Coordinates of C-alpha atoms in Angstrom, one line a residue:
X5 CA -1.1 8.6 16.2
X6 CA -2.3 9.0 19.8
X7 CA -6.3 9.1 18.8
X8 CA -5.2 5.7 17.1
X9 CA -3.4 4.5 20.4
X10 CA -5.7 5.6 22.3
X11 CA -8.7 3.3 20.1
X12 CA -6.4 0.3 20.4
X13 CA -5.9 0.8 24.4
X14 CA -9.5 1.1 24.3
X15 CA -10.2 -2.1 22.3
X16 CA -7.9 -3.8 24.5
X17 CA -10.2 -2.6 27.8
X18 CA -12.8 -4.0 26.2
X19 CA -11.6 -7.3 25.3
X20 CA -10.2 -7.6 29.0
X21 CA -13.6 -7.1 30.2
X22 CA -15.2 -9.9 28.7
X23 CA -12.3 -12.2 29.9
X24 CA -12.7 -11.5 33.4
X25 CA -14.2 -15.4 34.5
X26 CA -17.8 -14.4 36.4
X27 CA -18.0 -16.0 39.7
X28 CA -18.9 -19.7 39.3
X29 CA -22.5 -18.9 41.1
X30 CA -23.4 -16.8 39.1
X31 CA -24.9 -18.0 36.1
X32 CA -26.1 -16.4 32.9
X33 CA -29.5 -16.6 31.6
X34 CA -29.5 -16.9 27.8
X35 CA -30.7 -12.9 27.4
X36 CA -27.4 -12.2 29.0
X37 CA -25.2 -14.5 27.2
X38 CA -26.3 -13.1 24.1
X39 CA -25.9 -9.6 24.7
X40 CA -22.6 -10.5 26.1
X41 CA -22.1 -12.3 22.2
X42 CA -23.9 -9.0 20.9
X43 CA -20.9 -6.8 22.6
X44 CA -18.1 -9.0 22.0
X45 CA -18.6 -9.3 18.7
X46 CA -19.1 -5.8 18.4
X47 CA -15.6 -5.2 19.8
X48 CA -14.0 -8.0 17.1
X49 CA -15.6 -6.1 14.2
X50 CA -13.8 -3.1 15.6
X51 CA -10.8 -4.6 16.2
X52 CA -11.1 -6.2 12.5
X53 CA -11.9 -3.0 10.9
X54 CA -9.0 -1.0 12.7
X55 CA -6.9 -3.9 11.3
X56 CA -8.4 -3.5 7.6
X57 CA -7.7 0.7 8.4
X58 CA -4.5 -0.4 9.3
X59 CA -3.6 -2.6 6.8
X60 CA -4.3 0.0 4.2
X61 CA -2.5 2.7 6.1
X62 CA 0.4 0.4 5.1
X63 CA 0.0 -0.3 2.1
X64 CA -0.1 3.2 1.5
X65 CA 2.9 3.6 3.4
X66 CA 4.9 0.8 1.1
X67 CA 3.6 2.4 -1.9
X68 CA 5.3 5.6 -0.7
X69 CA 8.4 3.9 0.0
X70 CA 8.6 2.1 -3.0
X71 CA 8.1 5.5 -5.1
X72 CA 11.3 6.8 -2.7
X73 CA 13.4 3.5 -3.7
X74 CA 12.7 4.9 -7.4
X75 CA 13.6 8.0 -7.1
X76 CA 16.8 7.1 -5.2
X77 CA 17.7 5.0 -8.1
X78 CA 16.8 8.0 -10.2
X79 CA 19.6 10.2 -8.0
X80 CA 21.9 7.5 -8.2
X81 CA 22.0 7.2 -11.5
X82 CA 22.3 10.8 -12.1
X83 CA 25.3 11.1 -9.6
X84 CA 26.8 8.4 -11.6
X85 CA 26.5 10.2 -14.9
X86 CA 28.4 13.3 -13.3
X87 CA 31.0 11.5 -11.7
X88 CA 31.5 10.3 -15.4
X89 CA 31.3 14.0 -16.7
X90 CA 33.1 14.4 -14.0
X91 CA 36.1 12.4 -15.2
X92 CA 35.8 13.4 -18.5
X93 CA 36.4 16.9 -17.6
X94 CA 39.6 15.7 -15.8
X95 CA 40.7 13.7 -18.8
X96 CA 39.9 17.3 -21.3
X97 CA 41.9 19.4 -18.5
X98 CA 45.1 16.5 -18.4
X99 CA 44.9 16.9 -22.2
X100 CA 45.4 21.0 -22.1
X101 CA 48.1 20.6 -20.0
X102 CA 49.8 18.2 -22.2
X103 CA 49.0 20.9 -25.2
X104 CA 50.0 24.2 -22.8
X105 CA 53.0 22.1 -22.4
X106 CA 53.7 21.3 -25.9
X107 CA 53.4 25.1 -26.5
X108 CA 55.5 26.0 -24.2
X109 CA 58.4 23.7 -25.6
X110 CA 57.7 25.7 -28.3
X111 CA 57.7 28.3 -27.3
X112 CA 61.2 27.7 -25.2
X113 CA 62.6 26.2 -28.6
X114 CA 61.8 29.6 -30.4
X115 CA 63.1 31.8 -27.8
X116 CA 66.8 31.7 -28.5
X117 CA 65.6 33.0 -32.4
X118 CA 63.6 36.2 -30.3
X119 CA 66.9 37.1 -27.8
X120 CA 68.7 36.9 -31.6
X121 CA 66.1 38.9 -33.6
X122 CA 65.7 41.3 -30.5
X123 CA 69.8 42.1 -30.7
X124 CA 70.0 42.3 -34.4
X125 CA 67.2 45.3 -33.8
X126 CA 69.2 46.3 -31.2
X127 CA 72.0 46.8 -33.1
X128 CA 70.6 47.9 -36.2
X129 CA 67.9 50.5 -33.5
X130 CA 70.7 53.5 -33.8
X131 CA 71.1 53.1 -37.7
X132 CA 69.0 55.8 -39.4
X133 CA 67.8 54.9 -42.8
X134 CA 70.0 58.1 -44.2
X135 CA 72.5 56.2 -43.2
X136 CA 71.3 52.8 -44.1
X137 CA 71.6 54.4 -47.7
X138 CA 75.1 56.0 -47.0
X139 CA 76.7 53.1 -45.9
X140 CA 74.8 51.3 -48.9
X141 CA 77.4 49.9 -51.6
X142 CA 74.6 50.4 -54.4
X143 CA 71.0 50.3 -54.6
X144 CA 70.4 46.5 -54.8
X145 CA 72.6 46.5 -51.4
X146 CA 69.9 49.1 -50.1
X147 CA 67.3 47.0 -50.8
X148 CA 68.8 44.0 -49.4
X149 CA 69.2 45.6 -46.1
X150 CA 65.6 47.2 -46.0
X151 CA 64.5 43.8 -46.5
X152 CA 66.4 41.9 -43.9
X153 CA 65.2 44.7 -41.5
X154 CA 61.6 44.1 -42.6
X155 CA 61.9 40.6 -42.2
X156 CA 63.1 41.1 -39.0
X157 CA 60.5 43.3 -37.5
X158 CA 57.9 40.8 -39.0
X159 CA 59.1 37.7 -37.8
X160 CA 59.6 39.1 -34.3
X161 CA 56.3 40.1 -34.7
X162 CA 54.8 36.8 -35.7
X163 CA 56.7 35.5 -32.5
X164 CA 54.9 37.6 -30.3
X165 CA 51.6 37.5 -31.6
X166 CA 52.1 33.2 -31.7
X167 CA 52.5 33.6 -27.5
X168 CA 50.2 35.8 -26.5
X169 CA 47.6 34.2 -28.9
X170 CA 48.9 30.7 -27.8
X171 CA 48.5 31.7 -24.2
X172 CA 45.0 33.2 -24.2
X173 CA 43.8 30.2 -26.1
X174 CA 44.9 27.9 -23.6
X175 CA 44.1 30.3 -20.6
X176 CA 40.9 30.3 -22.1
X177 CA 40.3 26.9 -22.7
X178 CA 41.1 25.7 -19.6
X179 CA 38.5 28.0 -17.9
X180 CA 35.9 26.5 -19.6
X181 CA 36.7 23.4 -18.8
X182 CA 37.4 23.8 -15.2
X183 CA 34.0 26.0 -15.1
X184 CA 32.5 23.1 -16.8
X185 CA 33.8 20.9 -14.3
X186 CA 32.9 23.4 -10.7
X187 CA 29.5 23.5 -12.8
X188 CA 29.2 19.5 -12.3
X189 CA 30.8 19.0 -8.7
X190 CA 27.8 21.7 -8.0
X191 CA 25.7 19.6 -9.5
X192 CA 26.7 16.4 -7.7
X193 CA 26.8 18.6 -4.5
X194 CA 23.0 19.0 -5.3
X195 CA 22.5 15.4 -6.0
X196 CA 23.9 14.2 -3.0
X197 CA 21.9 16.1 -0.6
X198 CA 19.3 14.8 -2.5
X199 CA 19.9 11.1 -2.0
X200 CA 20.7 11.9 2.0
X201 CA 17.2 13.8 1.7
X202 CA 15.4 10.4 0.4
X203 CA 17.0 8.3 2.7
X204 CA 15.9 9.8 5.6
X205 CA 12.2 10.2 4.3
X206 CA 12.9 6.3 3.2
X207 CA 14.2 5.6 7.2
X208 CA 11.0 7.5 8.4
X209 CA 8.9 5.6 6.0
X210 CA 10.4 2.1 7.4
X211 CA 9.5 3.3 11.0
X212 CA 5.9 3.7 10.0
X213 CA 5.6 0.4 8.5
X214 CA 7.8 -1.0 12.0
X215 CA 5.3 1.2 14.0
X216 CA 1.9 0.0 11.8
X217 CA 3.3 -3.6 12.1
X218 CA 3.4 -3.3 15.5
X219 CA -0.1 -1.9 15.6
X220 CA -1.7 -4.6 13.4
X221 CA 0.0 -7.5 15.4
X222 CA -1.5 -6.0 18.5
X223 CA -5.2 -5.2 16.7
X224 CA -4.7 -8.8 15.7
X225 CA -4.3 -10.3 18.9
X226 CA -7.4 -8.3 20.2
X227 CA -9.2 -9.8 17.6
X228 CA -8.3 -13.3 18.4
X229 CA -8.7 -12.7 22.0
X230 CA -12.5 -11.8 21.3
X231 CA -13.6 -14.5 19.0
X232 CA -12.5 -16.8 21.5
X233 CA -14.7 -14.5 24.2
X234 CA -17.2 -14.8 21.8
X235 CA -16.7 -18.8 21.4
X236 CA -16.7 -19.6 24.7
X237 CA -20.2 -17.6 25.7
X238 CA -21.2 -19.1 22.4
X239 CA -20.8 -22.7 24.2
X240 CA -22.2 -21.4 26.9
X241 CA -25.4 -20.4 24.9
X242 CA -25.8 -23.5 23.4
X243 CA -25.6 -25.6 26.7
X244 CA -28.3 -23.4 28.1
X245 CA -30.4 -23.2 24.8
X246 CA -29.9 -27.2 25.1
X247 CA -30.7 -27.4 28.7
X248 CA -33.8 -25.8 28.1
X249 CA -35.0 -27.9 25.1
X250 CA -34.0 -31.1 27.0
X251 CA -37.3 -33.0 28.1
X252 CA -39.6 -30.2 26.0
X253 CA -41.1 -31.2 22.9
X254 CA -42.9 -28.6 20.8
X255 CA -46.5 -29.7 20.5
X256 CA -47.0 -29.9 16.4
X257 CA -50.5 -28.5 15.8
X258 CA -50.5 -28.5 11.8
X259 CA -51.8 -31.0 9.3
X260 CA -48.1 -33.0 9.0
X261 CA -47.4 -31.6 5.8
X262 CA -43.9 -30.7 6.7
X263 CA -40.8 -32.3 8.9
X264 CA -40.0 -30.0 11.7
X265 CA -36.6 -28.8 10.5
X266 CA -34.6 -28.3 14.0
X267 CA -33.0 -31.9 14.7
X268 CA -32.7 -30.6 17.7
X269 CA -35.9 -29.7 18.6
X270 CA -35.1 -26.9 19.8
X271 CA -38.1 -24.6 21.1
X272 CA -40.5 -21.5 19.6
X273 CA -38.6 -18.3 20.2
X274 CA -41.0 -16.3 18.2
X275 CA -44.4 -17.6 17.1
X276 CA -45.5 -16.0 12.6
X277 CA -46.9 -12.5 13.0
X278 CA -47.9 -10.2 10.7
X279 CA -48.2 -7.5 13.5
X280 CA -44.7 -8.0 15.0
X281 CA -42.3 -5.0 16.3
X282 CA -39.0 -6.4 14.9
X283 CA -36.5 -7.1 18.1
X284 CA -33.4 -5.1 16.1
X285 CA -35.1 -2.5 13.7
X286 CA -37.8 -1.5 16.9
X287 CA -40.7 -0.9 14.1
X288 CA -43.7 -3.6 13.5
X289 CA -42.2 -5.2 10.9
X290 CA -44.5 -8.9 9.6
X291 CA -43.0 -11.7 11.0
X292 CA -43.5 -14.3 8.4
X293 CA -42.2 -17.6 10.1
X294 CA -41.5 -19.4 13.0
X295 CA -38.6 -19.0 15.0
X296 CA -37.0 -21.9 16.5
X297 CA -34.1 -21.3 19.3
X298 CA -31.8 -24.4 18.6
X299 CA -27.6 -24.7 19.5
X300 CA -25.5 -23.5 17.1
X301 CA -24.0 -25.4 14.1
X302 CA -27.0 -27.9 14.8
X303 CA -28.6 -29.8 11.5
X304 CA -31.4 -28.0 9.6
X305 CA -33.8 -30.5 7.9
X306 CA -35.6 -30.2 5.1
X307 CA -39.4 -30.1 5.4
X308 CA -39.7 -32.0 2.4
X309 CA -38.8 -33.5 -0.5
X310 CA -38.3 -31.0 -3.2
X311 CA -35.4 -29.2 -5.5
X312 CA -33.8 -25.9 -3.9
X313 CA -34.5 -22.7 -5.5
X314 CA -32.0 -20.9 -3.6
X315 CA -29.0 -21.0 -1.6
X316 CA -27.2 -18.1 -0.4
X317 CA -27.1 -14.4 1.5
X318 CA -29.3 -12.1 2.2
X319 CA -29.2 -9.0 4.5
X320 CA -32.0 -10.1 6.3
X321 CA -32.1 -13.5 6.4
X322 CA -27.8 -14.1 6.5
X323 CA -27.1 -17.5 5.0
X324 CA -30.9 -18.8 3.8
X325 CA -32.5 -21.5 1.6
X326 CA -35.7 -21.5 -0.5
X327 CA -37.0 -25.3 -1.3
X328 CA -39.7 -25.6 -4.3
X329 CA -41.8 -28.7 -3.5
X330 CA -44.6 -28.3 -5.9
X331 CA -48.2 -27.6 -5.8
X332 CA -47.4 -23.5 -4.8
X333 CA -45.6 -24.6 -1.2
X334 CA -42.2 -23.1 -1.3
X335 CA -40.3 -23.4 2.5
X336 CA -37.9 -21.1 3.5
X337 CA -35.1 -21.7 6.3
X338 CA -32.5 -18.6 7.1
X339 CA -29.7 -17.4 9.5
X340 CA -27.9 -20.7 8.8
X341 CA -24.3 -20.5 10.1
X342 CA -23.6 -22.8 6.7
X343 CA -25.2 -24.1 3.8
X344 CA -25.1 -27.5 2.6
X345 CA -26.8 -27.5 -0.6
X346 CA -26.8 -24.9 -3.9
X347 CA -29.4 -23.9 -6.0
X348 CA -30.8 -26.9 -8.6
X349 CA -29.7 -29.4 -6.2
X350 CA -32.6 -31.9 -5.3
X351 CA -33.5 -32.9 -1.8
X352 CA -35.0 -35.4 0.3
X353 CA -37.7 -35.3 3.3
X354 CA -35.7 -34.9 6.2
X355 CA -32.0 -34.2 5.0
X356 CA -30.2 -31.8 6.2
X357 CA -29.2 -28.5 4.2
X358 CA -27.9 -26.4 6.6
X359 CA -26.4 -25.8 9.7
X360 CA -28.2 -23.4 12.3
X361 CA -26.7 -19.9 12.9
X362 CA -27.4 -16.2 13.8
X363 CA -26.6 -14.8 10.3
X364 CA -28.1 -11.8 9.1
X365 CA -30.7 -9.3 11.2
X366 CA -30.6 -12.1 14.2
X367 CA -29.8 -11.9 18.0
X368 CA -29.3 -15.6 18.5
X369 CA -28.9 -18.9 16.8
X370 CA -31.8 -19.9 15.7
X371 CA -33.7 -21.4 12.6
X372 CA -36.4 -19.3 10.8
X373 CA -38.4 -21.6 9.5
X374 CA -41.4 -19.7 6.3
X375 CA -44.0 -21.8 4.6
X376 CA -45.4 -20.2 1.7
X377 CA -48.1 -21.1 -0.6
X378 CA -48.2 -19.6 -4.2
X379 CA -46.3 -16.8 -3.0
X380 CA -47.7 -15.8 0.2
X381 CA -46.4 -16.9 3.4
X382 CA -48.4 -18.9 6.2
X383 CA -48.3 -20.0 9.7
X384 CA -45.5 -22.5 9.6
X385 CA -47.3 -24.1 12.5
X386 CA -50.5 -25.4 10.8
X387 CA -48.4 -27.1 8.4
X388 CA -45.6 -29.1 11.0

């Protein structure tokens, strides 16, 4: 984060720089107002790119937030499906209640018959069977009374083992449940730490798109700032470029052929060489037109009447056009700021089909005006 403060606090030094009006004696020559241009837009692209950086850093950013809104939802809905468990463990637990209280009733309603049982064995405890059969009237009376007895040990029996089976069973099932339902609270325990844990990545998240925000408005304003740096030395080119052409013509050595295409005159910046040292690669590079210095935004003529072959960009030559005028003579006029014509169209001697620019490998506005005959390119000159 500070590297990236630190580039924007640089940008911003640089912009200031170029704002900083020169004293009104001192004027520019053209060389300077263009490396001025050369600099300060070198400082908008940067500013422009930091703002393209930027601008994907947050959307990045957003992405990431938008995955957290998801998987907040996700934990919401989760916590909502355990509260329900929840509940329904509370409802499952009301219901045993209800049943270990319907047992007990029960069991209340059956303990008069166990105090009753428990005396009768009481009573009959001291009785040994010898004299069970003494005090026997007959042997169906014996039987009768080793039945009752048996009948009584069993039922009291039953009695006992209906309670403490009744009891385990709901002992038992309400520990399930209420494990069941610690099991869930833990559960939502979890969950909720877990939503507190994504809203606080989602508050960070929402800072960084506050903080980028802030960033790109500030990377934005530098970038404003230096176009209209660059537009006022711009202005400032053209009046010179115009002072100079004003009361120059360019002496027109060729054979006529072709219309001069500057309508503003303009002047010869760099004369067709095949032997040239290209001003921005520094290698002899063939320089196969003419170079006319003319203001920005000024008309581009065509040389002659003819149907345009192409219109469009090149690295080289920026925004260019390529006129077919039959007979192998092809003209060629690039590092136009605009283009007023498209490929097929037809045009006239003299009309204009571009407006003049420093597109492409240029360090100025100017026109770049190639003749070429059956392929080959020519002195422009000998044919204007």
């Amino acid at each position: 984060m500070n590297k990236k403060k630190n580039l924007l606090a640089g940008l911003l030094a640089a912009v200031l720089s170029f704002t900083v009006a020169a004293p009104a004696f001192a004027a520019k020559s053209v060389s300077e107002l263009k490396q001025e241009m050369a600099e300060t837009e070198e400082q908008r692209k940067k500013a422009a790119e930091e703002i393209n950086q930027k601008q994907a850093e947050k959307d990045e950013v957003v992405q990431q937030r938008n995955e957290l809104d998801q998987q907040i939802s996700g934990v919401l809905e989760d916590i909502e499906a355990v509260e329900e468990t929840i509940q329904e463990k509370d409802d499952e637990i009301e219901l045993k209640n209800d049943e270990i209280g319907a047992l007990q009733d029960k069991i209340d309603q059956n303990e008069d018959k166990l105090k009753t049982r428990m005396r009768i064995m009481y009573e009959y405890g001291n009785v040994s069977y010898l004299e069970l059969i003494l005090e026997s009237k007959g042997l169906s009376d014996l039987f009768t009374r080793i039945g009752a007895i048996r009948d009584i040990v069993a039922h009291d029996q039953e009695l006992i083992n209906t309670y403490v089976s009744a009891q385990k069973e709901i002992e038992e099932a309400r520990a399930v449940i209420e494990k069941e339902k610690e099991e869930q609270e833990e559960v939502k325990g979890i969950l909720d730490d877990k939503e507190d844990e994504l809203k606080e990545l989602q508050e960070e998240k929402d800072q960084m798109i506050d903080s980028i925000n802030s960033d790109i408005a500030e990377l934005e304003r530098l970038e404003k700032q230096a176009q209209e740096d660059y537009d006022d030395l711009q202005a400032e080119l053209n009046a010179e470029l115009a002072k100079s052409a004003k009361g120059s013509s360019v002496t027109y050595s060729g054979n006529g052929k072709f219309l001069w295409p500057a309508a503003a005159g303009g002047r010869v910046s760099s004369n067709f060489n095949p032997n040239r040292v290209h001003p921005i690669l520094g290698y002899v590079r063939p320089h196969n037109g003419t170079d006319i210095a003319v203001p920005m935004g000024s008309n581009v003529l065509a040389g002659e009447a003819g149907k345009v072959v192409t219109a469009g960009w090149n690295n080289s030559y920026g925004y260019y056009v390529t006129i077919n005028h039959g007979g192998g003579y092809v003209t060629l006029y690039a590092h136009n700021s605009k283009l007023l014509v498209k490929a097929g169209d037809t045009v006239t001697r003299g009309q204009v089909i571009a407006k003049a620019g420093s597109t492409g490998n240029s360090t100025g506005p100017h026109i770049h005006f190639e003749v070429r005959i059956n392929g080959t390119p020519v002195d422009a000159m000998n044919y204007v």
